[in-house]
Short mmCIF file of C-alpha atoms and ligand atoms in Angstrom, two decimals:
data_model
loop_
_atom_site.label_atom_id
_atom_site.label_comp_id
_atom_site.label_asym_id
_atom_site.label_seq_id
_atom_site.Cartn_x
_atom_site.Cartn_y
_atom_site.Cartn_z
CA MET A 885 0.00 0.00 0.00
CA LYS A 886 1.21 3.46 -0.88
CA LYS A 887 2.16 5.45 2.19
CA THR A 888 -0.11 8.49 2.48
CA SER A 889 1.27 11.84 3.51
CA PRO A 890 -0.92 14.47 5.16
CA VAL A 891 -0.18 16.85 2.32
CA SER A 892 -3.45 17.56 0.57
CA ARG A 893 -1.90 16.96 -2.84
CA SER A 894 -1.31 13.30 -2.06
CA GLY A 895 -3.53 10.85 -3.85
CA ARG A 896 -4.97 13.19 -6.44
CA PHE A 897 -1.74 14.65 -7.74
CA GLY A 898 1.28 13.26 -9.51
CA ALA A 899 4.23 15.59 -9.62
CA GLY A 900 4.63 18.10 -6.81
CA PRO A 901 4.71 21.83 -7.49
CA GLY A 902 7.84 23.38 -8.93
CA ALA A 903 10.09 25.36 -6.64
CA ASP A 904 8.82 28.66 -7.98
CA VAL A 905 5.20 27.63 -7.43
CA ALA A 906 5.97 26.44 -3.92
CA GLN A 907 7.71 29.72 -3.18
CA PHE A 908 4.81 31.69 -4.61
CA THR A 909 2.08 29.83 -2.75
CA GLU A 910 3.67 29.16 0.62
CA SER A 911 2.56 30.94 3.75
CA VAL A 912 4.61 29.20 6.40
CA SER A 913 7.22 31.97 6.26
CA PHE A 914 4.67 34.22 7.95
CA ASP A 915 1.86 32.05 9.30
CA TRP A 916 4.27 29.98 11.43
CA ARG A 917 3.54 32.49 14.17
CA LEU A 918 0.06 30.96 14.52
CA TRP A 919 1.68 27.77 15.82
CA GLN A 920 0.54 28.02 19.43
CA HIS A 921 -3.03 28.60 18.39
CA ASP A 922 -2.86 25.87 15.77
CA LEU A 923 -1.73 23.43 18.49
CA LEU A 924 -4.49 24.52 20.85
CA GLY A 925 -7.12 24.12 18.15
CA SER A 926 -5.82 20.66 17.25
CA MET A 927 -5.81 19.52 20.88
CA ALA A 928 -9.41 20.61 21.35
CA HIS A 929 -10.37 18.93 18.08
CA ALA A 930 -8.66 15.69 19.19
CA THR A 931 -10.46 15.75 22.53
CA MET A 932 -13.75 16.21 20.71
CA LEU A 933 -12.99 13.37 18.26
CA ARG A 934 -12.35 11.08 21.21
CA LYS A 935 -15.55 12.21 22.91
CA ILE A 936 -17.60 11.26 19.84
CA GLY A 937 -15.78 7.96 19.47
CA LEU A 938 -13.63 8.69 16.42
CA LEU A 939 -10.41 8.49 18.45
CA THR A 940 -9.57 6.15 21.29
CA LYS A 941 -8.38 7.57 24.58
CA ALA A 942 -4.88 6.26 23.79
CA GLU A 943 -4.92 7.94 20.39
CA GLU A 944 -6.05 11.22 21.90
CA ILE A 945 -3.27 11.08 24.49
CA ALA A 946 -0.68 10.22 21.84
CA ILE A 947 -1.82 13.12 19.66
CA VAL A 948 -1.88 15.66 22.49
CA LYS A 949 1.54 14.53 23.76
CA GLY A 950 2.90 14.64 20.22
CA LEU A 951 1.55 18.15 19.72
CA GLU A 952 3.01 19.25 23.05
CA ALA A 953 6.42 17.91 22.07
CA ILE A 954 6.23 19.75 18.75
CA GLY A 955 5.26 22.89 20.64
CA ARG A 956 8.34 22.60 22.83
CA GLU A 957 10.53 22.21 19.75
CA ILE A 958 9.01 25.23 18.06
CA ALA A 959 9.38 27.30 21.22
CA SER A 960 13.05 26.38 21.52
CA GLY A 961 13.67 27.19 17.86
CA LYS A 962 14.59 23.62 16.93
CA PHE A 963 11.60 22.85 14.76
CA ARG A 964 12.41 22.76 11.06
CA TRP A 965 9.72 24.52 9.05
CA LYS A 966 9.41 23.15 5.55
CA LEU A 967 8.41 25.44 2.75
CA GLU A 968 7.20 22.55 0.62
CA LEU A 969 4.58 21.83 3.31
CA GLU A 970 3.05 25.21 2.53
CA ASP A 971 1.73 26.45 5.81
CA VAL A 972 1.83 26.17 9.58
CA HIS A 973 -1.08 23.71 9.60
CA MET A 974 0.51 21.14 7.30
CA ASN A 975 3.95 21.51 8.83
CA ILE A 976 2.62 20.63 12.26
CA GLU A 977 0.30 17.88 11.08
CA ALA A 978 2.98 16.26 8.92
CA GLU A 979 5.44 16.24 11.79
CA LEU A 980 2.83 14.87 14.17
CA THR A 981 1.91 12.07 11.78
CA ARG A 982 5.58 11.24 11.30
CA ARG A 983 5.85 10.71 15.05
CA VAL A 984 2.41 9.44 15.98
CA PRO A 985 0.41 7.12 13.69
CA ALA A 986 -2.87 8.44 15.14
CA GLY A 987 -1.86 11.85 13.80
CA ALA A 988 -3.36 10.72 10.49
CA LYS A 989 -6.78 10.84 12.17
CA LEU A 990 -6.45 14.38 13.49
CA HIS A 991 -7.80 16.05 10.37
CA THR A 992 -11.06 14.09 10.60
CA GLY A 993 -13.99 16.42 9.93
CA ARG A 994 -11.67 19.36 9.57
CA SER A 995 -10.33 21.41 6.67
CA ARG A 996 -7.57 23.95 6.59
CA ASN A 997 -10.33 26.37 5.67
CA ASP A 998 -12.01 26.19 9.07
CA GLN A 999 -8.66 25.55 10.74
CA VAL A 1000 -7.07 28.76 9.52
CA ALA A 1001 -10.18 30.77 10.40
CA LEU A 1002 -9.99 29.26 13.87
CA ASP A 1003 -6.29 29.94 14.31
CA MET A 1004 -6.65 33.54 13.27
CA ARG A 1005 -9.55 34.14 15.64
CA LEU A 1006 -7.62 32.53 18.49
CA TRP A 1007 -4.53 34.59 17.70
CA LEU A 1008 -6.48 37.80 17.35
CA ARG A 1009 -8.29 37.26 20.63
CA ASP A 1010 -4.97 37.24 22.48
CA GLU A 1011 -3.64 40.20 20.56
CA LEU A 1012 -6.75 42.29 21.16
CA CYS A 1013 -6.46 41.64 24.89
CA GLU A 1014 -2.81 42.67 24.90
CA LEU A 1015 -3.51 45.74 22.79
CA SER A 1016 -6.33 46.78 25.14
CA ARG A 1017 -4.03 46.40 28.11
CA GLU A 1018 -1.39 48.52 26.39
CA ILE A 1019 -3.94 51.20 25.51
CA ARG A 1020 -4.80 51.44 29.22
CA LEU A 1021 -1.08 51.88 29.98
CA LEU A 1022 -0.80 54.68 27.43
CA GLN A 1023 -3.84 56.34 28.99
CA LYS A 1024 -2.10 56.01 32.33
CA SER A 1025 1.01 57.74 30.98
CA LEU A 1026 -1.14 60.59 29.67
CA VAL A 1027 -3.06 60.91 32.94
CA PHE A 1028 0.13 60.83 35.01
CA LEU A 1029 1.86 63.45 32.88
CA GLY A 1030 -1.24 65.60 33.22
CA ALA A 1031 -1.45 65.07 36.97
CA LYS A 1032 2.24 65.85 37.41
CA ASN A 1033 1.60 69.18 35.69
CA ALA A 1034 -1.89 69.78 36.98
CA GLU A 1035 -1.40 73.56 37.38
CA VAL A 1036 0.14 74.12 33.96
CA LEU A 1037 -1.86 76.20 31.50
CA ILE A 1038 -1.16 76.44 27.78
CA PRO A 1039 -2.92 78.12 24.91
CA GLY A 1040 -5.45 75.87 23.24
CA TYR A 1041 -5.28 76.14 19.44
CA THR A 1042 -7.64 76.08 16.52
CA HIS A 1043 -6.13 76.39 13.03
CA VAL A 1044 -2.79 76.23 14.91
CA GLN A 1045 -3.61 79.77 16.06
CA ARG A 1046 -3.85 80.61 19.74
CA ALA A 1047 -7.49 80.32 20.79
CA GLN A 1048 -8.27 80.08 24.51
CA PRO A 1049 -6.35 78.97 27.60
CA VAL A 1050 -6.63 75.33 28.65
CA TYR A 1051 -4.95 73.22 31.24
CA PHE A 1052 -2.14 71.13 29.76
CA ALA A 1053 -3.86 68.17 31.45
CA HIS A 1054 -7.10 68.98 29.59
CA HIS A 1055 -5.25 68.70 26.29
CA LEU A 1056 -3.75 65.34 27.30
CA LEU A 1057 -7.11 64.08 28.57
CA ALA A 1058 -8.54 64.71 25.11
CA TYR A 1059 -6.32 61.84 23.94
CA VAL A 1060 -7.35 59.74 26.93
CA GLU A 1061 -10.94 60.08 25.71
CA MET A 1062 -10.02 59.08 22.15
CA LEU A 1063 -8.11 56.07 23.42
CA ASP A 1064 -11.03 55.11 25.59
CA ARG A 1065 -13.29 54.90 22.56
CA ASP A 1066 -10.67 52.73 20.88
CA TYR A 1067 -10.55 50.54 23.97
CA HIS A 1068 -14.30 50.03 23.96
CA ARG A 1069 -14.39 49.45 20.22
CA LEU A 1070 -11.86 46.68 20.76
CA SER A 1071 -13.95 44.98 23.41
CA GLU A 1072 -17.01 45.08 21.18
CA CYS A 1073 -14.96 43.70 18.32
CA PHE A 1074 -13.66 40.97 20.62
CA ARG A 1075 -17.19 39.58 20.96
CA ARG A 1076 -17.37 39.07 17.21
CA VAL A 1077 -13.87 37.62 17.00
CA ASN A 1078 -14.74 35.24 19.82
CA VAL A 1079 -16.88 32.89 17.71
CA CYS A 1080 -15.75 29.38 16.84
CA PRO A 1081 -15.74 28.40 13.14
CA LEU A 1082 -14.43 24.86 13.63
CA GLY A 1083 -16.82 22.23 12.31
CA SER A 1084 -17.52 24.23 9.17
CA GLY A 1085 -15.12 21.98 7.27
CA ALA A 1086 -14.03 23.11 3.85
CA ILE A 1087 -17.39 24.71 3.06
CA ALA A 1088 -20.25 22.43 4.08
CA GLY A 1089 -19.57 21.10 7.55
CA SER A 1090 -19.25 17.36 7.99
CA THR A 1091 -21.30 14.18 7.87
CA LEU A 1092 -19.56 13.11 11.06
CA PRO A 1093 -21.27 13.90 14.39
CA LEU A 1094 -18.81 16.60 15.43
CA ASP A 1095 -19.52 18.29 18.76
CA ARG A 1096 -18.99 21.92 17.89
CA GLU A 1097 -20.22 23.16 21.27
CA LEU A 1098 -17.59 21.12 23.08
CA VAL A 1099 -14.75 22.48 20.92
CA ALA A 1100 -16.00 26.02 21.40
CA LYS A 1101 -16.12 25.58 25.17
CA LEU A 1102 -12.68 23.96 25.29
CA LEU A 1103 -11.23 26.91 23.39
CA GLY A 1104 -13.00 29.57 25.42
CA PHE A 1105 -15.38 30.66 22.68
CA VAL A 1106 -18.07 31.48 25.21
CA ASP A 1107 -20.06 34.57 26.12
CA ALA A 1108 -20.26 36.19 29.53
CA LYS A 1109 -22.74 33.53 30.64
CA GLY A 1110 -20.48 30.70 29.48
CA MET A 1111 -22.63 29.88 26.44
CA PRO A 1112 -20.61 28.54 23.49
CA GLN A 1113 -20.39 30.94 20.57
CA LEU A 1114 -20.51 29.18 17.17
CA THR A 1115 -20.56 30.48 13.63
CA GLN A 1116 -24.04 29.77 12.22
CA ASN A 1117 -23.30 29.24 8.53
CA SER A 1118 -20.48 27.01 7.30
CA MET A 1119 -20.04 28.94 4.05
CA ASP A 1120 -19.82 32.27 5.83
CA ALA A 1121 -17.52 30.80 8.48
CA VAL A 1122 -14.77 29.71 6.09
CA SER A 1123 -14.80 32.82 3.92
CA ASP A 1124 -15.55 35.50 6.50
CA ARG A 1125 -12.70 37.84 7.38
CA ASP A 1126 -14.88 40.60 8.85
CA PHE A 1127 -13.21 40.04 12.17
CA ALA A 1128 -9.84 40.90 10.61
CA VAL A 1129 -11.19 43.92 8.74
CA GLU A 1130 -12.95 45.18 11.84
CA SER A 1131 -9.81 44.83 13.93
CA CYS A 1132 -7.77 46.60 11.26
CA SER A 1133 -10.36 49.34 11.05
CA ILE A 1134 -10.26 49.94 14.80
CA ALA A 1135 -6.48 49.82 14.59
CA ALA A 1136 -6.61 52.47 11.85
CA LEU A 1137 -8.63 54.77 14.09
CA LEU A 1138 -6.21 54.11 16.91
CA ALA A 1139 -3.23 54.78 14.65
CA MET A 1140 -4.83 58.06 13.57
CA HIS A 1141 -5.21 59.09 17.21
CA LEU A 1142 -1.61 58.15 17.95
CA SER A 1143 -0.49 60.09 14.91
CA ARG A 1144 -2.28 63.22 16.11
CA LEU A 1145 -0.78 62.87 19.56
CA ALA A 1146 2.64 62.45 17.95
CA GLU A 1147 2.08 65.60 15.92
CA ASP A 1148 1.18 67.62 19.01
CA LEU A 1149 4.31 66.40 20.78
CA ILE A 1150 6.43 67.22 17.72
CA LEU A 1151 5.03 70.75 17.63
CA TRP A 1152 5.45 71.24 21.37
CA ALA A 1153 9.09 70.16 21.15
CA THR A 1154 9.94 72.81 18.53
CA ALA A 1155 11.85 75.96 19.50
CA GLU A 1156 8.75 77.84 18.35
CA PHE A 1157 6.44 76.25 20.95
CA ASN A 1158 9.07 74.95 23.37
CA PHE A 1159 6.49 73.50 25.79
CA ILE A 1160 8.13 70.11 26.34
CA SER A 1161 11.46 68.38 26.26
CA MET A 1162 11.69 64.76 25.17
CA SER A 1163 14.34 62.55 26.70
CA ASP A 1164 17.37 62.10 24.42
CA ALA A 1165 16.61 58.38 24.20
CA TYR A 1166 13.55 59.13 22.07
CA THR A 1167 15.28 61.54 19.72
CA THR A 1168 18.18 61.44 17.32
CA GLY A 1169 20.81 63.88 16.19
CA SER A 1170 21.55 64.99 12.69
CA SER A 1171 24.60 63.63 10.87
CA LEU A 1172 25.29 67.13 9.63
CA MET A 1173 23.76 69.70 12.00
CA PRO A 1174 25.27 69.32 15.46
CA GLN A 1175 22.53 71.24 17.24
CA LYS A 1176 19.65 69.04 16.06
CA LYS A 1177 17.49 66.91 18.33
CA ASN A 1178 14.92 65.24 16.13
CA PRO A 1179 11.74 63.67 17.54
CA ASP A 1180 12.07 60.45 15.50
CA VAL A 1181 9.94 58.22 17.71
CA ALA A 1182 7.00 60.61 17.49
CA GLU A 1183 7.59 61.11 13.77
CA LEU A 1184 7.52 57.37 13.16
CA ALA A 1185 4.40 57.03 15.29
CA ARG A 1186 2.87 59.52 12.87
CA GLY A 1187 4.38 57.79 9.84
CA LYS A 1188 3.34 54.29 10.81
CA ALA A 1189 -0.32 55.28 10.65
CA ALA A 1190 0.14 55.23 6.87
CA ARG A 1191 0.88 51.51 6.69
CA VAL A 1192 -1.94 50.71 9.08
CA PHE A 1193 -4.39 52.58 6.82
CA GLY A 1194 -2.85 50.84 3.80
CA ASN A 1195 -3.33 47.43 5.40
CA LEU A 1196 -7.02 48.15 5.97
CA VAL A 1197 -7.53 49.13 2.34
CA ALA A 1198 -5.55 46.07 1.20
CA LEU A 1199 -7.82 43.78 3.22
CA LEU A 1200 -11.02 45.36 1.93
CA THR A 1201 -9.70 45.16 -1.62
CA LEU A 1202 -8.69 41.54 -1.10
CA LEU A 1203 -12.23 40.62 -0.10
CA LYS A 1204 -14.40 42.75 -2.33
CA GLY A 1205 -14.55 40.55 -5.41
CA LEU A 1206 -14.25 37.12 -3.83
CA PRO A 1207 -16.96 34.64 -4.76
CA MET A 1208 -18.10 32.31 -2.02
CA THR A 1209 -16.42 30.63 -0.27
CA TYR A 1210 -12.75 30.04 0.55
CA ASN A 1211 -10.36 31.23 -2.13
CA ARG A 1212 -6.62 31.09 -1.81
CA ASP A 1213 -6.55 34.89 -2.03
CA LEU A 1214 -7.53 34.80 1.64
CA GLN A 1215 -4.01 33.72 2.52
CA GLU A 1216 -3.00 37.32 1.80
CA ASP A 1217 -4.98 38.48 4.85
CA LYS A 1218 -2.40 37.37 7.37
CA GLU A 1219 0.53 39.67 6.72
CA ARG A 1220 -1.77 42.69 6.63
CA LEU A 1221 -3.40 41.70 9.91
CA PHE A 1222 -0.13 40.77 11.61
CA ASP A 1223 1.56 43.96 10.48
CA THR A 1224 -1.37 46.07 11.65
CA ILE A 1225 -1.47 44.58 15.13
CA ASP A 1226 2.32 44.59 15.49
CA THR A 1227 2.52 48.19 14.36
CA VAL A 1228 -0.19 49.62 16.58
CA ARG A 1229 0.97 47.65 19.60
CA ALA A 1230 4.54 48.89 19.21
CA THR A 1231 3.35 52.45 18.63
CA VAL A 1232 1.12 52.43 21.69
CA ARG A 1233 3.99 51.12 23.82
CA LEU A 1234 6.53 53.59 22.47
CA MET A 1235 4.22 56.56 22.85
CA ALA A 1236 3.66 55.60 26.49
CA SER A 1237 7.35 55.44 27.26
CA LEU A 1238 7.98 58.62 25.28
CA LEU A 1239 5.43 60.40 27.49
CA ASP A 1240 6.93 58.88 30.61
CA ASN A 1241 10.22 60.43 29.55
CA THR A 1242 8.98 63.86 28.59
CA THR A 1243 9.22 66.91 30.81
CA VAL A 1244 7.03 69.96 30.62
CA LYS A 1245 8.70 73.37 30.40
CA VAL A 1246 6.43 75.00 32.92
CA LYS A 1247 7.77 78.55 32.53
CA ASN A 1248 7.41 78.56 28.76
CA CYS A 1249 3.88 77.22 29.04
CA ALA A 1250 2.97 79.90 31.59
CA ALA A 1251 4.42 82.64 29.38
CA ALA A 1252 2.41 81.45 26.38
CA ALA A 1253 -0.77 80.98 28.41
CA SER A 1254 -0.52 84.51 29.84
CA ASP A 1255 -1.17 86.02 26.40
CA PRO A 1256 -4.22 88.22 27.21
CA ALA A 1257 -5.55 87.80 23.67
CA LEU A 1258 -6.51 84.25 24.73
CA LEU A 1259 -9.19 85.88 26.89
CA ALA A 1260 -10.79 87.94 24.13
CA THR A 1261 -13.79 85.59 24.19
CA ASP A 1262 -14.05 86.07 27.96
CA LEU A 1263 -14.16 89.80 27.28
CA ALA A 1264 -17.10 89.30 24.93
CA ASP A 1265 -18.78 87.11 27.59
CA TYR A 1266 -18.27 90.00 30.04
CA LEU A 1267 -20.34 92.25 27.78
CA VAL A 1268 -22.95 89.51 27.35
CA ARG A 1269 -23.32 89.43 31.11
CA LYS A 1270 -24.00 93.18 30.94
CA GLY A 1271 -26.82 92.50 28.51
CA VAL A 1272 -25.01 93.15 25.22
CA PRO A 1273 -26.05 90.78 22.39
CA PHE A 1274 -23.16 88.41 21.63
CA ARG A 1275 -22.74 89.51 18.01
CA GLN A 1276 -22.38 93.12 19.16
CA ALA A 1277 -20.01 92.09 21.97
CA HIS A 1278 -17.89 90.11 19.49
CA HIS A 1279 -17.71 93.17 17.27
CA ALA A 1280 -16.71 95.48 20.16
CA VAL A 1281 -13.94 93.16 21.34
CA GLY A 1282 -12.74 92.82 17.76
CA ALA A 1283 -12.43 96.60 17.61
CA LEU A 1284 -10.47 96.59 20.90
CA VAL A 1285 -8.10 93.92 19.61
CA ALA A 1286 -7.52 96.04 16.50
CA LEU A 1287 -6.97 99.13 18.66
CA ALA A 1288 -4.45 97.34 20.90
CA GLU A 1289 -2.66 95.93 17.87
CA LYS A 1290 -2.49 99.39 16.26
CA VAL A 1291 -0.83 101.02 19.27
CA GLY A 1292 1.24 97.91 19.91
CA LYS A 1293 0.15 96.99 23.42
CA PRO A 1294 -1.35 93.87 24.88
CA LEU A 1295 -5.12 93.71 25.31
CA ASP A 1296 -4.92 93.89 29.11
CA GLU A 1297 -3.14 97.26 28.91
CA VAL A 1298 -5.98 98.97 27.08
CA THR A 1299 -7.25 101.77 29.38
CA LEU A 1300 -10.76 101.95 30.77
CA GLU A 1301 -11.36 105.09 28.67
CA GLU A 1302 -10.38 103.18 25.57
CA PHE A 1303 -12.64 100.30 26.57
CA ARG A 1304 -15.56 102.65 27.17
CA GLY A 1305 -14.83 104.45 23.93
CA VAL A 1306 -15.68 101.20 22.14
CA ASP A 1307 -18.62 100.13 24.34
CA SER A 1308 -20.05 102.05 27.27
CA HIS A 1309 -21.00 98.81 29.04
CA PHE A 1310 -17.38 98.33 30.08
CA GLY A 1311 -16.76 99.21 33.74
CA PRO A 1312 -13.75 99.12 36.09
CA ASP A 1313 -14.43 95.43 36.82
CA VAL A 1314 -13.22 94.65 33.27
CA ALA A 1315 -9.68 94.26 34.65
CA ASP A 1316 -10.91 91.10 36.35
CA VAL A 1317 -11.45 89.43 33.01
CA PHE A 1318 -7.68 89.18 32.54
CA ASN A 1319 -7.11 87.36 35.80
CA LEU A 1320 -6.24 83.96 34.37
CA GLU A 1321 -6.92 82.10 37.58
CA LYS A 1322 -10.41 83.55 37.81
CA ALA A 1323 -10.93 82.97 34.11
CA MET A 1324 -10.20 79.27 34.56
CA SER A 1325 -12.47 79.01 37.60
CA ARG A 1326 -15.35 80.38 35.51
CA ARG A 1327 -15.29 77.37 33.20
CA VAL A 1328 -17.50 75.14 35.28
CA MET A 1329 -19.44 73.01 32.82
CA THR A 1330 -18.89 69.32 32.28
CA GLY A 1331 -16.16 68.89 29.70
CA ALA A 1332 -14.82 72.43 30.08
CA PRO A 1333 -11.16 73.12 30.87
CA GLY A 1334 -12.05 74.83 34.17
CA THR A 1335 -9.98 74.36 37.29
CA ARG A 1336 -12.46 72.17 39.17
CA GLU A 1337 -13.65 70.26 36.16
CA VAL A 1338 -10.14 69.30 35.02
CA LYS A 1339 -9.30 68.21 38.58
CA LYS A 1340 -12.45 66.12 38.59
CA GLN A 1341 -11.61 64.54 35.22
CA LEU A 1342 -8.04 63.82 36.29
CA ALA A 1343 -9.32 62.13 39.44
CA ARG A 1344 -11.86 60.10 37.43
CA TRP A 1345 -9.20 58.85 35.02
CA MET A 1346 -6.66 58.28 37.74
CA LYS A 1347 -9.07 55.79 39.31
CA LEU A 1348 -9.73 54.09 35.97
CA VAL A 1349 -6.15 53.65 34.81
CA ARG A 1350 -4.34 53.00 38.05
N1 LIG B 832 -2.47 28.78 4.19
C1 LIG B 832 -3.84 28.84 3.88
C2 LIG B 832 -4.37 30.24 4.18
O1 LIG B 832 -3.71 30.93 4.84
C3 LIG B 832 -4.59 27.86 4.70
C4 LIG B 832 -5.87 27.41 4.08
C5 LIG B 832 -5.56 26.69 2.85
N2 LIG B 832 -6.72 26.06 2.31
C6 LIG B 832 -6.75 25.57 1.09
N3 LIG B 832 -7.82 25.01 0.72
N4 LIG B 832 -5.73 25.67 0.28
O2 LIG B 832 -5.43 30.64 3.74
#
């Protein structure tokens, strides 16, 4: 009898693929990293096969022990991956079967189509948890930097033009909010990743009495109540990559947030702003200009968003014209997904340590925040409180700003006569408007950068991220 190999070509095919074809079609060079999840899936499948009587207890034990031994070899770097065995699944199965005769029964009721969908969901589950944890740590770095500089005020900007004063912490907490939405998006996405496709076979399930619920439970595909979560359509299950697209889409949003944070830090570190100083370890010098200290880590955090966006578009493009069900095109999903998760995880980590190693130049911030023009809106509000319609108040303050600019003095040095010359509603109490401390205490609404509100928000986040 001809010896059968686990390679799917055996039996049907004569000559094997040429070297160039093997090179072109292989995925083991990148999907090997699914090995732990592939082993876990196979162990659960073996346990289930024994439970339904398709494996003996001894066979199950031999398979599980064989898989564990292979796992140890892979972990120690001794396992020899073979390109001609295409992918992680066939490499492991072939090696198992070489060692354990019962290995030839492991693929019962299973296809690489449901196997790879399973492995990717298992892998992604772990990665999403790690990413969520790292997002919380980045939030913590932002909150701590804000808390350490709780009294620091800076100008807030619109159009990169000075707008109104805000606490430095308020600016950082804006990113904490963005990251929190990313965090929650990830947990919602996790629910949809956490669904077991095994048992879908190649496309149409199996005639064998597979216990899908058992496999799902063994692999932790359960909801909050412990109910097994199973894909409900075998054709959808083997061709669906929504879970990958959704993860990459959330990652793209996250990368965009990180990129904006990076941009703010880059601006703040310029001589023009000069609000912060990044530790040397996160910057580089110039090979030509000795004075340079370039914010490379932040720049790359900004730059890496580009590849994350590109990966998302690549995945969507990969899927858009695919007829049902599995098509080999789907193999192209992995590098895009892996790269996305690797990139955002590294960026989140690096941004956290960059923030942990950034100091705030308190004096420079105070000098910038003391620009009285930042309180021009407060001046208009002053008139509103005296009963002046806002449009009219806005116009009056605009005239005062022009007047101050013309004579070349700051807004808070305009005399009472000059104020009253523009609008008779101005009284001696107008000087109060330029008291920055009072100005900040007037911003009392939820979400405003007022003294009490920012303290409250810092305290709220401190509790959440600690
Ligand atoms: N390496 C393949 C992939 O990543 C595994 C599934 C292969 N299935 C198949 N029928 N050729 O998609």
